[in-house]
Amino acid sequence: MMVPMPTAIVLIVCKTVVAGAPDANAAYTGWQDREWATEHSMMVCRRQEVSLYDPDVDRGAQAQTFTPESCWRTAMQLGPAFDAGHKNSNWRFWRAACPVPIVRKNPDGTEDVIAWKMPDCGHRDTVVCEVDTAI
């Protein structure tokens, strides 16, 4: 039995602070000198699950299988898109994660994917993860 991978990605976004004096050209470039905000030597982050949907399916296109490769490719597009859409906030993209398979080992030595788990923030030694949000 093979359970398909869910079409979702986890973005880990973390709080930042302005680190230095404003850039003289910031009005033109939009650049800000930011660094990760820390509280008690820990980065403050939140985990955001992003559900994906291909609108081309509504127009008659064949649904594409969501694979680990397509997940990572999409995640690396969503991270910078998050930053571009949140320029006026203190939150910035830090990491992405794809669904992780839950595997059953069979007596004959084979394995079956029986479910999928959405990853948590991870890095518990350096990150405090706020309440999950969905975007």
CSV table of N, CA and C in Angstrom, one decimal:
chain,number,residue,atom,x,y,z
A,1,MET,N,0.9,-1.2,0.0
A,1,MET,CA,0.0,0.0,0.0
A,1,MET,C,0.9,1.2,0.0
A,2,MET,N,0.6,2.2,-0.9
A,2,MET,CA,1.4,3.4,-1.0
A,2,MET,C,0.5,4.6,-0.8
A,3,VAL,N,0.8,5.4,0.2
A,3,VAL,CA,0.0,6.6,0.5
A,3,VAL,C,0.7,7.7,-0.2
A,4,PRO,N,0.0,8.5,-1.1
A,4,PRO,CA,0.7,9.6,-1.8
A,4,PRO,C,1.1,10.7,-0.8
A,5,MET,N,2.2,11.3,-1.2
A,5,MET,CA,2.8,12.4,-0.5
A,5,MET,C,1.8,13.6,-0.5
A,6,PRO,N,1.5,14.2,0.7
A,6,PRO,CA,0.6,15.4,0.7
A,6,PRO,C,1.3,16.6,-0.1
A,7,THR,N,0.4,17.3,-0.7
A,7,THR,CA,0.9,18.5,-1.5
A,7,THR,C,1.0,19.7,-0.5
A,8,ALA,N,2.0,19.7,0.3
A,8,ALA,CA,2.2,20.8,1.3
A,8,ALA,C,3.6,20.9,1.6
A,9,ILE,N,4.0,22.1,2.0
A,9,ILE,CA,5.4,22.4,2.4
A,9,ILE,C,5.4,23.2,3.7
A,10,VAL,N,6.4,23.0,4.5
A,10,VAL,CA,6.5,23.7,5.7
A,10,VAL,C,7.6,24.8,5.5
A,11,LEU,N,7.3,26.0,5.8
A,11,LEU,CA,8.3,27.1,5.8
A,11,LEU,C,8.6,27.4,7.2
A,12,ILE,N,9.8,27.5,7.6
A,12,ILE,CA,10.2,28.0,8.9
A,12,ILE,C,10.7,29.4,8.7
A,13,VAL,N,9.9,30.3,9.3
A,13,VAL,CA,10.3,31.8,9.2
A,13,VAL,C,10.6,32.3,10.6
A,14,CYS,N,11.6,33.1,10.6
A,14,CYS,CA,12.1,33.6,11.9
A,14,CYS,C,12.1,35.1,12.0
A,15,LYS,N,12.1,35.5,13.2
A,15,LYS,CA,12.1,37.0,13.5
A,15,LYS,C,13.4,37.6,13.3
A,16,THR,N,13.5,38.8,12.7
A,16,THR,CA,14.7,39.5,12.5
A,16,THR,C,14.6,40.9,13.1
A,17,VAL,N,15.8,41.5,13.3
A,17,VAL,CA,15.8,42.9,13.7
A,17,VAL,C,16.8,43.7,12.8
A,18,VAL,N,16.6,45.0,12.7
A,18,VAL,CA,17.5,45.8,11.9
A,18,VAL,C,18.8,45.9,12.7
A,19,ALA,N,19.9,45.6,12.1
A,19,ALA,CA,21.2,45.5,12.8
A,19,ALA,C,22.0,46.7,12.8
A,20,GLY,N,21.9,47.5,11.8
A,20,GLY,CA,22.8,48.7,11.7
A,20,GLY,C,22.1,49.9,11.2
A,21,ALA,N,22.8,50.9,10.9
A,21,ALA,CA,22.3,52.2,10.5
A,21,ALA,C,21.6,52.0,9.1
A,22,PRO,N,20.6,52.7,8.9
A,22,PRO,CA,19.9,52.6,7.6
A,22,PRO,C,20.8,52.9,6.4
A,23,ASP,N,20.6,52.2,5.3
A,23,ASP,CA,21.4,52.4,4.1
A,23,ASP,C,20.9,53.7,3.5
A,24,ALA,N,21.9,54.5,3.0
A,24,ALA,CA,21.5,55.8,2.4
A,24,ALA,C,20.7,55.6,1.1
A,25,ASN,N,20.8,54.5,0.5
A,25,ASN,CA,20.1,54.2,-0.7
A,25,ASN,C,18.8,53.3,-0.5
A,26,ALA,N,18.5,53.1,0.8
A,26,ALA,CA,17.4,52.2,1.1
A,26,ALA,C,16.1,52.5,0.4
A,27,ALA,N,15.8,53.8,0.2
A,27,ALA,CA,14.6,54.2,-0.4
A,27,ALA,C,14.5,53.7,-1.9
A,28,TYR,N,15.7,53.5,-2.5
A,28,TYR,CA,15.7,53.1,-3.9
A,28,TYR,C,15.9,51.6,-4.0
A,29,THR,N,16.7,51.0,-3.1
A,29,THR,CA,17.1,49.6,-3.2
A,29,THR,C,16.2,48.7,-2.3
A,30,GLY,N,15.6,49.2,-1.2
A,30,GLY,CA,14.8,48.4,-0.3
A,30,GLY,C,15.6,47.6,0.6
A,31,TRP,N,17.0,47.7,0.5
A,31,TRP,CA,17.8,46.9,1.3
A,31,TRP,C,17.8,47.3,2.8
A,32,GLN,N,17.8,46.3,3.7
A,32,GLN,CA,17.9,46.5,5.1
A,32,GLN,C,19.0,45.6,5.7
A,33,ASP,N,19.7,46.1,6.6
A,33,ASP,CA,20.8,45.3,7.3
A,33,ASP,C,20.1,44.6,8.5
A,34,ARG,N,19.7,43.3,8.3
A,34,ARG,CA,18.9,42.6,9.3
A,34,ARG,C,19.8,41.4,9.8
A,35,GLU,N,19.5,41.0,11.0
A,35,GLU,CA,20.0,39.8,11.6
A,35,GLU,C,19.0,39.1,12.3
A,36,TRP,N,19.2,37.8,12.6
A,36,TRP,CA,18.2,37.0,13.3
A,36,TRP,C,18.0,37.5,14.7
A,37,ALA,N,16.8,37.7,15.1
A,37,ALA,CA,16.5,38.2,16.5
A,37,ALA,C,16.6,36.9,17.4
A,38,THR,N,17.2,37.1,18.6
A,38,THR,CA,17.3,36.1,19.5
A,38,THR,C,16.7,36.5,20.9
A,39,GLU,N,16.2,35.5,21.6
A,39,GLU,CA,15.7,35.7,22.9
A,39,GLU,C,16.3,34.5,23.7
A,40,HIS,N,17.1,34.8,24.8
A,40,HIS,CA,17.8,33.8,25.6
A,40,HIS,C,18.7,33.0,24.7
A,41,SER,N,19.4,33.6,23.7
A,41,SER,CA,20.3,32.9,22.8
A,41,SER,C,19.6,32.0,21.8
A,42,MET,N,18.3,32.1,21.7
A,42,MET,CA,17.5,31.2,20.8
A,42,MET,C,16.8,32.1,19.7
A,43,MET,N,16.9,31.6,18.4
A,43,MET,CA,16.1,32.2,17.4
A,43,MET,C,14.6,32.0,17.6
A,44,VAL,N,13.8,33.0,17.3
A,44,VAL,CA,12.4,33.0,17.5
A,44,VAL,C,11.8,32.7,16.1
A,45,CYS,N,11.1,31.6,15.9
A,45,CYS,CA,10.6,31.2,14.6
A,45,CYS,C,9.2,30.7,14.7
A,46,ARG,N,8.6,30.5,13.6
A,46,ARG,CA,7.3,29.9,13.5
A,46,ARG,C,7.2,29.0,12.3
A,47,ARG,N,6.4,28.0,12.4
A,47,ARG,CA,6.3,27.0,11.3
A,47,ARG,C,5.0,27.3,10.6
A,48,GLN,N,5.1,27.4,9.3
A,48,GLN,CA,3.9,27.7,8.5
A,48,GLN,C,3.8,26.7,7.4
A,49,GLU,N,2.6,26.0,7.5
A,49,GLU,CA,2.3,25.0,6.5
A,49,GLU,C,1.7,25.7,5.3
A,50,VAL,N,2.2,25.4,4.1
A,50,VAL,CA,1.6,25.9,2.9
A,50,VAL,C,1.0,24.8,2.1
A,51,SER,N,-0.3,24.8,1.9
A,51,SER,CA,-0.9,23.8,1.1
A,51,SER,C,-0.8,24.2,-0.4
A,52,LEU,N,-0.5,23.3,-1.3
A,52,LEU,CA,-0.3,23.6,-2.7
A,52,LEU,C,-1.4,23.1,-3.5
A,53,TYR,N,-1.8,23.8,-4.6
A,53,TYR,CA,-2.8,23.3,-5.5
A,53,TYR,C,-2.4,23.8,-6.9
A,54,ASP,N,-2.5,23.0,-7.9
A,54,ASP,CA,-2.2,23.4,-9.2
A,54,ASP,C,-3.5,23.8,-9.9
A,55,PRO,N,-3.6,25.1,-10.2
A,55,PRO,CA,-4.8,25.6,-10.8
A,55,PRO,C,-5.0,25.1,-12.3
A,56,ASP,N,-3.9,24.6,-12.9
A,56,ASP,CA,-4.1,24.1,-14.2
A,56,ASP,C,-4.9,22.9,-14.3
A,57,VAL,N,-5.1,22.2,-13.2
A,57,VAL,CA,-5.9,21.0,-13.1
A,57,VAL,C,-7.4,21.4,-13.4
A,58,ASP,N,-7.8,22.6,-12.9
A,58,ASP,CA,-9.1,23.1,-13.2
A,58,ASP,C,-9.4,23.3,-14.7
A,59,ARG,N,-8.3,23.5,-15.4
A,59,ARG,CA,-8.4,23.8,-16.8
A,59,ARG,C,-8.1,22.6,-17.7
A,60,GLY,N,-8.2,21.4,-17.1
A,60,GLY,CA,-8.1,20.2,-17.8
A,60,GLY,C,-6.7,19.5,-17.8
A,61,ALA,N,-5.7,20.1,-17.2
A,61,ALA,CA,-4.4,19.5,-17.2
A,61,ALA,C,-4.3,18.3,-16.3
A,62,GLN,N,-3.4,17.4,-16.7
A,62,GLN,CA,-3.3,16.2,-15.9
A,62,GLN,C,-2.6,16.5,-14.5
A,63,ALA,N,-3.2,16.0,-13.4
A,63,ALA,CA,-2.6,16.3,-12.1
A,63,ALA,C,-1.2,15.7,-12.0
A,64,GLN,N,-0.2,16.4,-11.5
A,64,GLN,CA,1.2,15.9,-11.4
A,64,GLN,C,1.4,15.3,-10.0
A,65,THR,N,2.1,14.2,-10.0
A,65,THR,CA,2.5,13.6,-8.7
A,65,THR,C,3.4,14.5,-7.9
A,66,PHE,N,3.1,14.7,-6.7
A,66,PHE,CA,4.0,15.6,-5.8
A,66,PHE,C,5.1,14.6,-5.3
A,67,THR,N,6.3,14.9,-5.6
A,67,THR,CA,7.5,14.1,-5.2
A,67,THR,C,8.4,14.9,-4.3
A,68,PRO,N,9.3,14.2,-3.6
A,68,PRO,CA,10.3,15.0,-2.8
A,68,PRO,C,11.1,16.0,-3.7
A,69,GLU,N,11.4,15.7,-4.9
A,69,GLU,CA,12.1,16.6,-5.8
A,69,GLU,C,11.3,17.8,-6.1
A,70,SER,N,10.0,17.6,-6.4
A,70,SER,CA,9.1,18.8,-6.7
A,70,SER,C,8.8,19.6,-5.5
A,71,CYS,N,8.8,18.9,-4.3
A,71,CYS,CA,8.6,19.6,-3.1
A,71,CYS,C,9.7,20.6,-2.8
A,72,TRP,N,11.0,20.1,-2.9
A,72,TRP,CA,12.1,21.0,-2.7
A,72,TRP,C,12.2,22.1,-3.7
A,73,ARG,N,12.0,21.8,-4.9
A,73,ARG,CA,12.0,22.8,-6.0
A,73,ARG,C,11.0,23.9,-5.6
A,74,THR,N,9.8,23.5,-5.3
A,74,THR,CA,8.7,24.5,-4.9
A,74,THR,C,9.1,25.2,-3.6
A,75,ALA,N,9.7,24.5,-2.7
A,75,ALA,CA,10.0,25.2,-1.4
A,75,ALA,C,11.1,26.3,-1.6
A,76,MET,N,12.0,26.0,-2.5
A,76,MET,CA,13.0,27.0,-2.8
A,76,MET,C,12.5,28.2,-3.5
A,77,GLN,N,11.3,28.1,-4.1
A,77,GLN,CA,10.7,29.3,-4.7
A,77,GLN,C,9.8,30.0,-3.7
A,78,LEU,N,9.2,29.2,-2.8
A,78,LEU,CA,8.3,29.8,-1.8
A,78,LEU,C,9.0,30.6,-0.7
A,79,GLY,N,10.2,30.2,-0.4
A,79,GLY,CA,11.0,30.9,0.6
A,79,GLY,C,11.3,32.3,0.2
A,80,PRO,N,11.9,32.6,-0.9
A,80,PRO,CA,12.2,33.9,-1.3
A,80,PRO,C,10.9,34.7,-1.6
A,81,ALA,N,9.9,34.0,-2.1
A,81,ALA,CA,8.6,34.7,-2.3
A,81,ALA,C,8.0,35.2,-1.0
A,82,PHE,N,8.2,34.4,0.1
A,82,PHE,CA,7.7,34.8,1.4
A,82,PHE,C,8.5,36.1,1.8
A,83,ASP,N,9.8,36.1,1.7
A,83,ASP,CA,10.5,37.3,2.0
A,83,ASP,C,10.1,38.5,1.2
A,84,ALA,N,9.9,38.4,-0.1
A,84,ALA,CA,9.4,39.5,-1.0
A,84,ALA,C,8.1,40.0,-0.5
A,85,GLY,N,7.2,39.1,-0.1
A,85,GLY,CA,5.9,39.5,0.3
A,85,GLY,C,5.8,40.0,1.7
A,86,HIS,N,6.9,40.0,2.5
A,86,HIS,CA,6.9,40.4,3.9
A,86,HIS,C,8.0,41.4,4.2
A,87,LYS,N,8.3,42.2,3.2
A,87,LYS,CA,9.4,43.2,3.4
A,87,LYS,C,9.2,44.1,4.5
A,88,ASN,N,7.9,44.4,4.8
A,88,ASN,CA,7.6,45.4,5.9
A,88,ASN,C,7.4,44.7,7.3
A,89,SER,N,7.7,43.4,7.3
A,89,SER,CA,7.6,42.7,8.6
A,89,SER,C,8.9,42.3,9.1
A,90,ASN,N,9.0,41.8,10.3
A,90,ASN,CA,10.3,41.4,10.9
A,90,ASN,C,10.5,39.9,10.6
A,91,TRP,N,9.7,39.2,9.9
A,91,TRP,CA,9.8,37.8,9.7
A,91,TRP,C,10.5,37.5,8.3
A,92,ARG,N,11.4,36.6,8.3
A,92,ARG,CA,12.2,36.2,7.1
A,92,ARG,C,12.2,34.7,7.0
A,93,PHE,N,12.3,34.2,5.8
A,93,PHE,CA,12.4,32.8,5.5
A,93,PHE,C,13.8,32.3,6.0
A,94,TRP,N,13.8,31.1,6.8
A,94,TRP,CA,15.0,30.5,7.2
A,94,TRP,C,15.2,29.2,6.6
A,95,ARG,N,14.2,28.3,6.7
A,95,ARG,CA,14.3,26.9,6.2
A,95,ARG,C,13.0,26.5,5.6
A,96,ALA,N,13.0,25.4,4.9
A,96,ALA,CA,11.8,24.7,4.4
A,96,ALA,C,11.9,23.2,4.7
A,97,ALA,N,10.8,22.6,4.7
A,97,ALA,CA,10.8,21.2,5.0
A,97,ALA,C,9.6,20.5,4.2
A,98,CYS,N,9.9,19.4,3.7
A,98,CYS,CA,8.9,18.6,3.0
A,98,CYS,C,8.3,17.5,3.9
A,99,PRO,N,7.1,17.0,3.5
A,99,PRO,CA,6.6,15.9,4.3
A,99,PRO,C,7.5,14.7,4.4
A,100,VAL,N,7.5,14.1,5.6
A,100,VAL,CA,8.4,12.9,5.9
A,100,VAL,C,7.5,11.7,5.9
A,101,PRO,N,8.0,10.6,5.2
A,101,PRO,CA,7.2,9.4,5.2
A,101,PRO,C,7.3,8.6,6.5
A,102,ILE,N,6.1,8.0,6.9
A,102,ILE,CA,6.1,7.1,8.0
A,102,ILE,C,6.1,5.7,7.3
A,103,VAL,N,7.1,4.9,7.6
A,103,VAL,CA,7.3,3.6,6.9
A,103,VAL,C,7.0,2.4,7.8
A,104,ARG,N,6.4,1.4,7.2
A,104,ARG,CA,6.2,0.1,7.9
A,104,ARG,C,7.1,-0.9,7.3
A,105,LYS,N,7.9,-1.6,8.1
A,105,LYS,CA,8.7,-2.6,7.6
A,105,LYS,C,7.9,-3.9,7.6
A,106,ASN,N,7.9,-4.6,6.5
A,106,ASN,CA,7.2,-5.8,6.3
A,106,ASN,C,8.1,-7.0,6.7
A,107,PRO,N,7.4,-8.2,7.1
A,107,PRO,CA,8.2,-9.4,7.4
A,107,PRO,C,9.1,-9.8,6.2
A,108,ASP,N,8.7,-9.5,5.0
A,108,ASP,CA,9.5,-10.0,3.9
A,108,ASP,C,10.7,-9.1,3.5
A,109,GLY,N,10.9,-8.0,4.4
A,109,GLY,CA,12.0,-7.1,4.2
A,109,GLY,C,11.7,-5.9,3.4
A,110,THR,N,10.5,-5.8,2.8
A,110,THR,CA,10.1,-4.6,2.0
A,110,THR,C,9.5,-3.6,3.0
A,111,GLU,N,9.3,-2.4,2.5
A,111,GLU,CA,8.8,-1.3,3.3
A,111,GLU,C,7.6,-0.7,2.5
A,112,ASP,N,6.6,-0.2,3.3
A,112,ASP,CA,5.5,0.5,2.7
A,112,ASP,C,5.4,1.9,3.4
A,113,VAL,N,5.1,2.9,2.6
A,113,VAL,CA,4.8,4.2,3.2
A,113,VAL,C,3.3,4.1,3.6
A,114,ILE,N,3.0,4.3,4.9
A,114,ILE,CA,1.7,4.1,5.4
A,114,ILE,C,1.0,5.5,5.8
A,115,ALA,N,1.9,6.5,5.9
A,115,ALA,CA,1.4,7.9,6.2
A,115,ALA,C,2.5,8.9,6.0
A,116,TRP,N,2.2,10.1,6.1
A,116,TRP,CA,3.2,11.2,6.0
A,116,TRP,C,3.0,12.1,7.2
A,117,LYS,N,4.1,12.7,7.7
A,117,LYS,CA,4.2,13.6,8.8
A,117,LYS,C,4.7,14.9,8.3
A,118,MET,N,4.1,16.0,8.7
A,118,MET,CA,4.7,17.4,8.4
A,118,MET,C,5.7,17.7,9.5
A,119,PRO,N,6.9,18.0,9.1
A,119,PRO,CA,8.0,18.3,10.1
A,119,PRO,C,7.7,19.5,11.0
A,120,ASP,N,8.4,19.4,12.2
A,120,ASP,CA,8.3,20.5,13.1
A,120,ASP,C,9.4,21.5,12.8
A,121,CYS,N,9.6,22.5,13.7
A,121,CYS,CA,10.7,23.5,13.4
A,121,CYS,C,12.1,22.8,13.5
A,122,GLY,N,12.3,21.8,14.3
A,122,GLY,CA,13.6,21.2,14.4
A,122,GLY,C,14.6,22.2,15.1
A,123,HIS,N,15.8,21.8,15.2
A,123,HIS,CA,16.9,22.6,15.8
A,123,HIS,C,16.5,23.1,17.1
A,124,ARG,N,16.1,22.2,18.0
A,124,ARG,CA,15.6,22.6,19.3
A,124,ARG,C,16.7,23.3,20.2
A,125,ASP,N,18.0,23.1,19.8
A,125,ASP,CA,19.1,23.7,20.5
A,125,ASP,C,19.3,25.1,20.2
A,126,THR,N,18.7,25.6,19.0
A,126,THR,CA,18.9,27.0,18.6
A,126,THR,C,17.6,27.7,18.3
A,127,VAL,N,16.5,27.0,18.3
A,127,VAL,CA,15.2,27.7,17.8
A,127,VAL,C,14.1,27.5,18.8
A,128,VAL,N,13.4,28.5,19.1
A,128,VAL,CA,12.1,28.5,19.9
A,128,VAL,C,11.0,28.7,18.8
A,129,CYS,N,10.1,27.7,18.7
A,129,CYS,CA,9.1,27.8,17.7
A,129,CYS,C,7.8,28.2,18.3
A,130,GLU,N,7.3,29.3,17.7
A,130,GLU,CA,6.0,29.8,18.2
A,130,GLU,C,4.9,28.9,17.6
A,131,VAL,N,3.6,29.2,18.0
A,131,VAL,CA,2.5,28.5,17.5
A,131,VAL,C,2.5,28.4,16.0
A,132,ASP,N,2.1,27.2,15.5
A,132,ASP,CA,2.0,27.0,14.1
A,132,ASP,C,1.0,27.9,13.4
A,133,THR,N,1.2,28.3,12.2
A,133,THR,CA,0.3,29.1,11.4
A,133,THR,C,0.2,28.5,10.1
A,134,ALA,N,-0.9,28.8,9.4
A,134,ALA,CA,-1.1,28.3,8.0
A,134,ALA,C,-1.2,29.5,7.1
A,135,ILE,N,-0.5,29.5,5.9
A,135,ILE,CA,-0.7,30.5,4.9
A,135,ILE,C,-1.1,30.0,3.6
